[in-house]
XYZ file of C-alpha atoms in Angstrom:
680
model
C 0.000 0.000 0.000
C 2.769 2.445 0.951
C 4.613 1.625 -2.284
C 1.549 2.415 -4.381
C 1.042 5.752 -2.622
C 4.728 6.575 -3.002
C 4.653 5.790 -6.721
C 1.602 7.992 -7.194
C 3.397 10.941 -5.594
C 6.332 10.265 -7.913
C 3.972 10.334 -10.908
C 2.625 13.674 -9.737
C 6.111 15.127 -9.500
C 7.093 13.737 -12.880
C 3.939 15.045 -14.483
C 4.722 18.485 -13.095
C 8.236 18.393 -14.498
C 7.067 19.712 -17.849
C 5.620 22.765 -16.224
C 8.825 23.400 -14.326
C 10.877 22.893 -17.458
C 8.975 25.813 -18.953
C 11.049 28.044 -16.711
C 14.197 26.899 -18.586
C 12.798 27.857 -22.000
C 13.648 31.197 -23.632
C 11.254 33.937 -22.562
C 9.962 36.677 -24.840
C 10.870 40.214 -23.903
C 9.226 43.323 -25.326
C 7.503 41.299 -28.017
C 10.653 39.467 -29.225
C 11.584 35.807 -28.588
C 15.175 34.946 -29.484
C 15.502 31.287 -30.556
C 18.674 31.625 -32.587
C 20.548 29.417 -30.150
C 17.651 27.024 -29.693
C 18.112 23.595 -31.250
C 14.676 22.217 -32.020
C 15.954 18.717 -32.773
C 17.609 18.473 -29.356
C 15.689 20.860 -27.124
C 12.271 19.767 -28.458
C 9.334 22.179 -28.452
C 9.529 25.671 -27.043
C 6.722 27.303 -25.111
C 5.941 30.795 -26.365
C 5.874 32.473 -22.975
C 6.826 35.943 -21.893
C 5.927 39.427 -23.095
C 3.929 39.735 -26.305
C 2.994 43.010 -27.914
C -0.609 43.867 -27.052
C -3.219 45.707 -29.097
C -6.092 46.243 -26.714
C -9.739 46.142 -27.876
C -8.684 45.558 -31.471
C -8.654 42.580 -33.822
C -5.841 43.274 -36.256
C -4.746 41.348 -39.322
C -1.235 41.256 -40.793
C -2.362 43.876 -43.364
C -3.560 46.114 -40.544
C -0.183 45.883 -38.821
C 1.635 47.077 -41.906
C -0.277 50.366 -41.784
C 0.574 50.925 -38.119
C 3.631 52.613 -36.741
C 6.386 50.248 -35.551
C 5.512 51.244 -32.001
C 1.789 51.048 -32.532
C 1.148 48.519 -29.745
C -0.502 49.583 -26.527
C 2.182 47.860 -24.498
C 3.506 44.433 -23.537
C 1.981 41.733 -21.375
C 2.775 38.267 -20.125
C 0.574 36.000 -22.266
C 0.489 33.351 -19.535
C -1.579 35.528 -17.238
C -5.335 36.008 -17.257
C -6.556 39.209 -18.843
C -7.486 40.532 -15.418
C -3.801 40.201 -14.450
C -2.289 41.610 -17.661
C -1.469 45.267 -17.187
C -0.965 47.357 -20.288
C 0.235 50.661 -19.015
C -1.693 51.412 -15.844
C -4.780 49.439 -16.771
C -5.446 45.716 -16.879
C -7.225 44.015 -19.733
C -10.939 43.412 -19.498
C -12.082 39.821 -19.015
C -14.703 40.297 -21.733
C -13.497 41.799 -24.961
C -10.961 41.297 -27.720
C -7.163 41.573 -27.909
C -4.526 41.120 -30.598
C -1.096 39.783 -29.644
C 2.058 39.942 -31.716
C 5.344 38.121 -31.253
C 8.533 38.282 -33.314
C 10.445 34.984 -33.142
C 14.103 34.940 -34.202
C 14.914 31.505 -35.688
C 18.241 29.652 -36.038
C 17.850 29.519 -39.846
C 15.195 29.694 -42.529
C 13.154 27.001 -44.274
C 12.371 25.167 -41.065
C 9.242 22.918 -41.181
C 7.490 24.114 -38.054
C 4.212 23.463 -36.291
C 2.374 25.540 -33.753
C 0.186 23.916 -31.106
C -2.482 25.746 -29.160
C -4.351 24.628 -26.101
C -7.785 25.694 -24.920
C -7.780 29.431 -25.663
C -10.812 31.206 -24.272
C -12.919 31.495 -26.154
C -12.159 32.035 -29.892
C -8.982 32.901 -31.801
C -7.129 33.199 -35.109
C -3.382 32.704 -35.530
C -1.193 33.988 -38.378
C 2.404 33.130 -39.122
C 4.162 35.543 -41.538
C 0.921 36.803 -43.087
C -0.458 33.250 -43.420
C -3.557 32.237 -41.450
C -2.484 28.858 -40.090
C -5.285 27.964 -37.625
C -8.428 29.266 -35.980
C -11.153 28.176 -33.579
C -14.544 29.820 -33.660
C -14.989 33.347 -34.934
C -13.421 36.158 -32.900
C -15.307 39.446 -32.994
C -15.383 42.777 -31.229
C -18.830 42.142 -29.733
C -20.672 39.198 -28.252
C -22.976 39.057 -31.283
C -20.131 38.847 -33.794
C -18.162 36.309 -31.752
C -18.675 32.581 -32.118
C -17.105 30.756 -29.177
C -15.228 27.552 -29.998
C -12.259 26.524 -27.892
C -10.322 23.427 -28.847
C -6.685 22.348 -29.189
C -5.158 22.928 -32.629
C -1.953 22.036 -34.481
C -0.953 23.957 -37.602
C 2.077 23.357 -39.852
C 4.017 25.808 -42.002
C 7.512 26.444 -43.325
C 9.390 29.507 -42.187
C 10.512 31.583 -45.169
C 13.227 33.493 -43.334
C 15.263 33.642 -40.186
C 12.396 35.263 -38.315
C 8.761 34.462 -37.694
C 6.009 36.980 -36.979
C 3.068 35.507 -35.070
C -0.189 37.374 -34.828
C -2.893 36.103 -32.491
C -6.468 37.415 -32.310
C -8.470 36.463 -29.205
C -12.070 37.354 -28.405
C -13.855 36.290 -25.236
C -17.448 37.082 -24.345
C -18.440 33.667 -22.962
C -15.918 32.706 -20.286
C -14.994 34.524 -17.110
C -11.293 34.053 -17.840
C -10.089 35.369 -21.187
C -6.787 34.738 -22.900
C -4.532 31.808 -23.585
C -4.560 30.436 -20.035
C -7.605 28.183 -20.461
C -7.268 25.058 -18.310
C -3.489 24.895 -18.657
C -1.448 27.682 -17.189
C 1.996 26.843 -18.475
C 2.533 27.583 -22.182
C -0.580 26.574 -24.032
C 1.080 27.758 -27.268
C 4.106 25.765 -28.373
C 6.421 25.942 -31.373
C 8.451 23.015 -32.669
C 9.455 20.851 -35.597
C 6.494 19.422 -37.472
C 7.637 15.812 -37.273
C 8.226 15.991 -33.526
C 5.037 17.927 -32.886
C 2.796 15.482 -34.779
C 4.566 12.486 -33.299
C 3.964 13.819 -29.805
C 0.374 14.652 -30.745
C -0.220 11.114 -32.011
C 1.254 9.692 -28.826
C -1.072 11.864 -26.752
C -4.024 10.847 -28.887
C -3.089 7.182 -28.523
C -2.811 7.627 -24.763
C -6.179 9.402 -24.590
C -7.971 6.854 -26.781
C -6.372 3.979 -24.867
C -7.561 5.338 -21.528
C -10.964 6.192 -22.993
C -11.332 2.669 -24.354
C -10.284 1.220 -20.998
C -12.881 3.281 -19.135
C -15.584 2.352 -21.677
C -14.778 -1.351 -21.325
C -14.754 -1.100 -17.525
C -18.079 0.746 -17.525
C -19.726 -1.852 -19.793
C -18.221 -4.648 -17.711
C -19.630 -3.282 -14.439
C -23.076 -2.658 -15.900
C -23.139 -6.146 -17.448
C -21.957 -7.732 -14.200
C -24.784 -5.976 -12.369
C -27.439 -6.968 -14.926
C -26.405 -10.589 -15.435
C -24.536 -11.443 -12.249
C -24.106 -9.761 -8.893
C -26.933 -7.380 -8.006
C -24.673 -5.034 -6.086
C -25.200 -1.268 -6.193
C -21.446 -0.744 -5.954
C -21.096 -2.139 -9.487
C -23.515 0.464 -10.867
C -21.645 3.254 -9.102
C -18.290 2.029 -10.434
C -19.713 1.963 -13.964
C -20.986 5.536 -13.556
C -17.594 6.636 -12.198
C -15.924 5.159 -15.295
C -18.269 7.135 -17.577
C -17.756 10.370 -15.633
C -13.983 10.019 -15.775
C -14.317 9.301 -19.501
C -16.248 12.539 -20.039
C -13.743 14.458 -17.928
C -10.874 12.925 -19.884
C -12.453 13.728 -23.248
C -12.731 17.427 -22.529
C -9.634 17.789 -24.677
C -8.472 15.638 -27.573
C -10.886 12.701 -27.636
C -14.183 14.605 -27.590
C -13.063 17.017 -30.306
C -11.643 14.224 -32.464
C -14.888 12.228 -32.350
C -17.256 15.224 -32.531
C -15.383 18.023 -34.326
C -18.495 20.174 -34.779
C -19.739 20.003 -31.196
C -20.888 23.459 -29.949
C -18.488 24.882 -27.429
C -21.213 25.888 -24.966
C -22.663 22.371 -25.018
C -19.197 20.886 -24.579
C -18.587 23.131 -21.564
C -21.857 22.114 -19.938
C -21.127 18.417 -20.511
C -17.688 18.862 -18.947
C -19.292 20.379 -15.830
C -21.259 17.194 -15.115
C -18.301 15.043 -13.945
C -16.700 18.032 -12.219
C -19.690 18.469 -9.898
C -20.822 14.836 -9.607
C -17.731 12.622 -9.346
C -17.138 13.024 -5.611
C -20.843 12.519 -4.968
C -20.848 9.201 -6.869
C -17.690 8.246 -4.949
C -19.669 8.823 -1.757
C -22.552 6.652 -2.985
C -20.047 3.929 -3.839
C -18.519 3.988 -0.344
C -21.998 4.028 1.207
C -22.862 0.848 -0.716
C -19.627 -0.881 0.333
C -19.529 0.139 4.001
C -23.071 1.108 5.098
C -22.233 0.574 8.781
C -19.395 3.123 8.679
C -21.383 5.943 7.080
C -23.608 8.655 8.510
C -26.916 8.755 6.670
C -27.746 12.383 7.482
C -24.368 13.596 6.250
C -24.849 11.581 3.065
C -28.236 13.252 2.497
C -26.702 16.716 2.961
C -23.954 16.018 0.429
C -26.467 14.483 -1.983
C -28.635 17.604 -1.893
C -25.605 19.879 -2.244
C -24.164 17.890 -5.153
C -27.532 17.886 -6.930
C -27.724 21.679 -6.651
C -24.198 22.094 -8.039
C -24.867 19.696 -10.937
C -28.005 21.628 -11.895
C -26.138 24.952 -11.701
C -23.203 23.571 -13.711
C -25.511 22.496 -16.529
C -27.941 25.422 -16.411
C -25.783 28.549 -16.003
C -23.508 30.052 -18.618
C -19.763 29.506 -18.609
C -19.223 33.032 -17.360
C -21.036 32.107 -14.156
C -19.955 28.478 -13.941
C -16.423 29.325 -12.847
C -17.785 31.301 -9.897
C -19.958 28.297 -9.075
C -16.857 26.109 -9.329
C -14.982 28.290 -6.841
C -17.789 27.904 -4.314
C -17.847 24.160 -5.044
C -14.184 23.690 -4.065
C -14.673 23.870 -0.243
C -17.811 21.724 -0.590
C -15.834 19.112 -2.528
C -12.968 19.146 -0.021
C -15.445 18.552 2.810
C -16.937 15.668 0.840
C -13.478 14.182 0.265
C -12.773 14.541 3.994
C -16.006 12.653 4.725
C -14.929 9.869 2.342
C -11.599 9.630 4.153
C -13.504 9.381 7.447
C -15.546 6.473 6.085
C -12.391 4.647 5.054
C -10.734 5.324 8.405
C -13.727 3.825 10.214
C -13.757 0.843 7.850
C -10.060 0.247 8.473
C -10.558 0.625 12.241
C -13.307 -2.015 12.191
C -11.145 -4.215 9.941
C -13.737 -4.397 7.175
C -13.049 -6.642 4.218
C -11.217 -4.995 1.282
C -10.526 -1.860 3.382
C -6.822 -1.957 2.487
C -7.595 -1.664 -1.226
C -10.161 1.079 -0.794
C -7.807 3.076 1.435
C -5.438 3.231 -1.533
C -8.425 4.106 -3.723
C -9.339 6.893 -1.286
C -5.831 8.273 -1.521
C -6.142 8.452 -5.282
C -9.549 10.087 -4.891
C -7.967 12.831 -2.779
C -5.077 13.087 -5.225
C -7.406 13.419 -8.207
C -9.612 15.976 -6.436
C -6.678 18.161 -5.396
C -5.101 17.850 -8.828
C -8.365 18.864 -10.492
C -8.771 21.861 -8.183
C -5.194 23.052 -8.723
C -5.480 22.598 -12.484
C -8.793 24.427 -12.564
C -7.236 27.324 -10.680
C -4.232 27.284 -13.002
C -1.710 26.422 -10.282
C -0.634 23.081 -11.773
C -0.442 21.606 -15.247
C -0.832 17.945 -14.320
C -3.936 17.064 -16.301
C -3.059 13.388 -16.768
C -2.729 12.830 -13.043
C -6.530 12.908 -12.851
C -6.975 10.128 -15.392
C -4.147 8.052 -13.923
C -5.618 8.481 -10.440
C -9.065 7.547 -11.728
C -7.700 4.459 -13.455
C -5.859 3.277 -10.336
C -8.943 4.093 -8.231
C -11.086 1.807 -10.388
C -8.503 -0.976 -10.174
C -8.258 -0.714 -6.384
C -12.050 -0.738 -6.113
C -12.101 -3.809 -8.370
C -9.707 -5.593 -6.022
C -11.802 -4.560 -3.039
C -15.107 -5.672 -4.581
C -13.669 -8.970 -5.772
C -12.301 -9.626 -2.301
C -15.789 -9.081 -0.922
C -17.245 -11.341 -3.620
C -14.716 -14.059 -2.773
C -15.507 -13.700 0.929
C -19.237 -13.844 0.201
C -18.697 -16.931 -1.959
C -16.764 -18.606 0.855
C -19.556 -17.786 3.299
C -22.143 -19.112 0.860
C -20.078 -22.259 0.366
C -19.816 -22.778 4.120
C -23.552 -22.244 4.464
C -24.217 -24.777 1.721
C -21.942 -27.262 3.454
C -23.696 -26.605 6.758
C -27.045 -27.080 5.060
C -25.920 -30.412 3.621
C -24.546 -31.380 7.030
C -27.816 -30.332 8.677
C -29.785 -32.434 6.241
C -27.502 -35.372 6.931
C -27.866 -34.890 10.665
C -31.629 -34.581 10.313
C -31.694 -37.891 8.479
C -29.299 -39.301 11.056
C -31.564 -38.078 13.843
C -34.522 -39.912 12.362
C -32.393 -43.025 12.003
C -31.031 -42.702 15.535
C -34.511 -42.381 17.022
C -35.554 -45.661 15.426
C -32.302 -47.499 16.128
C -32.201 -46.246 19.734
C -35.625 -47.750 20.360
C -34.581 -51.055 18.830
C -31.364 -51.106 20.867
C -32.949 -50.038 24.140
C -35.421 -52.905 24.272
C -32.940 -55.806 24.116
C -30.408 -53.834 26.164
C -32.934 -53.272 28.945
C -33.713 -56.982 28.884
C -29.993 -57.815 29.105
C -29.500 -55.360 31.981
C -32.479 -56.541 34.001
C -31.670 -60.231 33.412
C -28.029 -59.767 34.354
C -28.939 -57.892 37.546
C -31.281 -60.767 38.440
C -28.544 -63.276 37.684
C -26.202 -61.310 39.932
C -28.643 -61.685 42.837
C -29.095 -65.390 42.088
C -25.343 -65.913 41.917
C -24.914 -64.562 45.435
C -27.200 -67.314 46.768
C -25.696 -69.990 44.528
C -22.207 -69.099 45.710
C -22.924 -70.040 49.361
C -24.565 -73.307 48.311
C -21.663 -74.296 46.067
C -19.172 -73.301 48.770
C -20.833 -75.747 51.177
C -20.934 -78.440 48.515
C -17.248 -77.978 47.670
C -16.331 -78.093 51.353
C -18.099 -81.423 51.753
C -17.063 -83.044 48.485
C -13.734 -81.433 47.736
C -12.819 -79.774 44.461
C -15.607 -79.683 41.893
C -15.803 -78.679 38.194
C -18.719 -76.762 36.636
C -18.915 -76.329 32.860
C -15.243 -77.165 32.464
C -14.174 -74.595 35.131
C -12.745 -75.319 38.563
C -15.070 -73.951 41.221
C -12.417 -71.721 42.736
C -11.741 -70.176 39.321
C -15.421 -69.861 38.468
C -16.188 -68.327 41.876
C -13.793 -65.423 41.061
C -14.452 -64.893 37.371
C -18.252 -65.164 37.296
C -18.948 -62.000 39.391
C -16.477 -60.101 37.254
C -18.207 -61.311 34.086
C -21.636 -60.322 35.430
C -20.310 -56.879 36.455
C -18.758 -56.431 33.008
C -22.070 -57.204 31.310
C -23.883 -54.701 33.539
C -21.219 -52.025 32.955
C -21.295 -52.414 29.174
C -25.076 -52.490 29.164
C -25.126 -49.186 31.033
C -22.566 -47.857 28.539
C -24.932 -48.788 25.714
C -27.720 -47.066 27.640
C -25.609 -43.893 28.011
C -24.611 -43.851 24.342
C -28.223 -44.267 23.265
C -29.270 -41.442 25.611
C -26.627 -39.129 24.093
C -27.729 -40.067 20.603
C -31.353 -39.359 21.426
C -30.436 -36.033 23.020
C -28.424 -35.024 19.979
C -31.088 -36.195 17.574
C -33.860 -34.230 19.317
C -31.935 -30.876 19.313
C -34.604 -29.591 21.645
C -34.185 -26.179 23.266
C -34.134 -26.424 27.046
C -36.689 -24.527 29.071
C -35.222 -21.197 30.155
C -37.627 -20.211 32.923
C -35.518 -21.055 35.998
C -33.654 -18.457 38.033
C -30.119 -19.717 37.713
C -27.353 -19.243 40.272
C -24.106 -19.906 38.403
C -22.069 -20.457 41.575
C -24.605 -23.016 42.797
C -24.370 -24.830 39.456
C -20.585 -25.071 39.783
C -20.841 -26.214 43.437
C -23.377 -28.890 42.512
C -21.198 -30.145 39.675
C -18.153 -30.368 41.941
C -20.171 -32.306 44.523
C -21.246 -34.843 41.928
C -17.665 -35.189 40.676
C -15.993 -35.262 44.081
C -14.620 -38.780 43.691
C -13.529 -38.136 40.107
C -11.594 -35.049 41.173
C -9.976 -36.818 44.165
C -8.795 -39.676 41.954
C -7.479 -37.374 39.198
C -5.607 -34.470 40.817
C -4.113 -33.170 44.041
C -4.245 -29.580 42.760
C -7.897 -28.735 42.290
C -9.058 -25.172 42.986
C -12.214 -23.161 42.459
C -12.695 -19.386 42.616
C -16.224 -17.968 42.989
C -16.879 -14.308 42.335
C -19.434 -12.947 44.749
C -22.560 -10.949 43.934
C -23.088 -12.441 40.486
C -26.685 -11.675 39.420
C -29.195 -14.431 38.942
C -30.480 -14.940 35.428
C -33.028 -17.031 33.593
C -31.768 -20.311 32.210
C -31.837 -24.096 32.669
C -30.040 -25.326 35.786
C -29.811 -28.985 34.783
C -28.499 -28.316 31.282
C -25.835 -25.878 32.473
C -24.806 -28.361 35.166
C -24.483 -30.986 32.417
C -22.075 -28.665 30.556
C -19.902 -28.018 33.635
C -19.767 -31.734 34.470
C -18.714 -32.589 30.912
C -15.947 -29.977 30.917
C -14.597 -31.009 34.338
C -14.569 -34.689 33.360
C -12.651 -33.829 30.167
C -10.174 -31.796 32.215
C -9.626 -34.647 34.672
C -9.154 -37.220 31.932
C -6.527 -35.050 30.204
C -4.183 -34.977 33.215
C -1.067 -37.155 32.812
C -0.510 -37.375 36.600
C -2.002 -36.229 39.906
C 0.360 -33.279 40.277
C -1.288 -31.390 37.405
C -3.985 -28.873 38.293
C -7.628 -28.332 37.384
C -9.071 -24.867 38.042
C -12.602 -23.484 37.871
C -13.567 -19.826 38.212
C -16.696 -17.712 37.847
C -16.785 -13.998 36.981
C -19.194 -11.207 36.114
C -18.465 -8.231 33.833
C -20.847 -5.410 34.657
C -19.753 -3.366 31.615
C -20.969 -5.924 29.088
C -23.457 -7.618 31.431
C -22.115 -11.146 30.994
C -21.167 -14.100 33.203
C -18.030 -16.115 32.561
C -17.172 -19.633 33.712
C -13.621 -20.813 33.052
C -12.448 -24.431 33.304
C -8.711 -24.855 32.788
C -6.356 -27.756 33.208
C -2.658 -28.578 32.966
C -3.255 -31.661 30.889
C -1.694 -32.953 27.706
C -3.432 -30.306 25.580
C -5.017 -30.643 22.167
C -3.365 -30.410 18.763
C -4.483 -27.398 16.646
C -5.759 -29.643 13.880
C -7.955 -31.421 16.449
C -9.226 -28.175 18.044
C -10.798 -27.225 14.699
C -13.038 -30.305 14.898
C -13.609 -30.370 18.651
C -17.310 -29.455 18.331
C -18.027 -31.734 15.369
C -20.610 -34.411 16.184
C -19.140 -37.897 16.765
C -15.580 -36.553 16.690
C -13.624 -38.009 19.609
C -10.095 -38.992 20.548
C -11.344 -41.338 23.289
C -12.712 -44.244 21.304
C -10.799 -46.706 23.485
C -12.353 -45.324 26.677
C -15.895 -45.198 25.374
C -16.137 -41.611 24.127
C -19.027 -40.886 21.770
C -17.879 -37.504 20.415
C -21.166 -35.866 21.375
C -20.294 -34.310 24.749
C -18.837 -31.022 23.541
C -21.265 -30.789 20.642
C -24.189 -31.049 23.066
C -22.478 -28.662 25.507
C -22.073 -26.073 22.766
C -25.719 -26.373 21.739
C -26.779 -25.830 25.377
C -24.647 -22.684 25.699
C -25.937 -21.365 22.352
C -29.486 -21.925 23.631
C -28.538 -19.548 26.475
C -27.342 -16.996 23.831
C -23.827 -17.658 25.047
C -20.503 -18.698 23.601
C -18.143 -21.568 24.349
C -14.489 -21.081 23.405
C -11.639 -23.565 23.697
C -7.942 -22.700 23.539
C -5.296 -25.338 23.974
C -1.565 -25.806 23.703
C -0.073 -29.296 23.474
C 1.944 -30.133 26.589
C 0.661 -27.069 28.477
C -3.059 -27.539 28.913
C -6.531 -26.501 27.822
C -8.711 -23.535 28.738
C -12.472 -23.531 28.178
C -14.389 -20.267 28.617
C -18.185 -20.087 28.794
C -19.652 -16.608 28.306
C -23.364 -16.069 28.891
C -24.911 -12.617 28.377
C -27.552 -11.639 30.877
C -30.605 -11.208 28.680
C -32.858 -11.001 31.752
C -31.366 -10.240 35.160
C -33.414 -11.242 38.159
C -34.383 -8.356 40.398
C -32.665 -8.295 43.816
C -30.944 -11.568 43.063
C -27.288 -12.398 43.540
C -25.219 -15.568 43.325
C -23.074 -15.976 46.403
């Protein structure tokens, strides 16, 4: 991210290099520009900056100049400045009116194939070179009625017929609030250079403009198509609109005039105002669609209303007024950009998906906005920074949206897998219910019969003892009586124990299959639940560890829940802790706590046992997953415990480190706290 931002700053500096290089070009003085030492083939184009001769309020032709005195000009002025800043004598030029400029250029030699390039001159002009009209845009006149405003870049070629070149430039402006050759580019909008180099550079610029325009068109179509035929996400629509707005903003120069050469200048100006006043607003809508939780709806409404007003003004008012509207729009736009940065900061703080990409995109949004403002005010000449920033912005947004799509697809995949698993478990539950019934019946018969046989065996034992004492050693069923007397009780006990194990497994299966929600109407005392569980497991704890401890926090509020189910969870966790201990010196600890800030109760069961491998922890709550097959584990204990805690709107977390131990934390929020009730 930092590299991308650093590269963008480097691009900005490089793009501004051309404007700074203008300071190294020869500068006209008193209407004369000396290029006799200038090598066009090596030094490239020269910007015609400096003092031109000025003929105020007059539109003169080369024939008119011949009838004037050599000193017939009204004075000299820096052609780079706006008319309101060009002083001829003691007075500045009027913003609305007409002016003729003249410049004598001293060339290295004659017969040089030259070209002259003009930028956006406001708002109509004609240019002569040595009595030859080489280019024009619109129809300059001395009044608003006789002036036809057309402002577009031009390139004109000619061959110098001597070692000097006399340029005559007529400019008339009655449509724009800034007259002269400044336009949208402050630094040298008129350039002189070799024809081959000039047209080659022009073709490269055209190629660059058409390439970017084509890219934005393709991206816009792609986003609209993806919305219509794929993902119904508003962010895709907004990205497509942003692409079109950047395209219009980009085409305000070469592309628009190349495709539509006869487009009216006033219409072109109004079209250009649309992206100027609406881009940041669409950016805001895009961020609102991506991060709705990090936005402020009322602020969004205010900016929407303000942007709508500015868009209407930009399209409705004349160009003379639109620049004043633009000046008032600048602080509004900067506030909107600041709001966008706030949204991204909140998204990053909350670790939203794709925030890292959109932070970079936000940086380029700020960069493009500042660049556009500074270019509009004539402070910078870094026009292409806007398009580059827009292009990178779209790419970063693409990465961010695709990351969200991938995340959504993963979530959907997990949900599908859970749905399949749920369906399997539902089918399994139905199967278990039937199988459990079929198993319980014969198992109950086995258990009852074996218990009866155990009682009978006690009476038979005394009879057979007397018989053996009278008759000596006897054999029964191939067994010596002494051997049978020892092994038979053990065999009966083993049958009873395994039958009860079957009974327990069937009970767990039936509990899991039912998935019933426990009744939550009891007033539950969490400390009493823990005490009751410890009492039931007293022998288990004594046989497992010499380092058992329990810590009860006092004054824990009572809450509504299910005493028996919560006790079942605590018992299961304590048994697991005891069975994980490798020897009696390892500890088992239980603690209760209450956090008044978040209104939740916490029960922690920790042990110093063998721990659990990370790959096993991931499956610890999966039904029928167990590492205790040899000791009769069913793999349902923790799964059932988790379902009980979830039924209490709580959470059960397990952390474990192999060789160190396991820590289980139960957190239950107090949805309903009993009045005047405390757990002590």
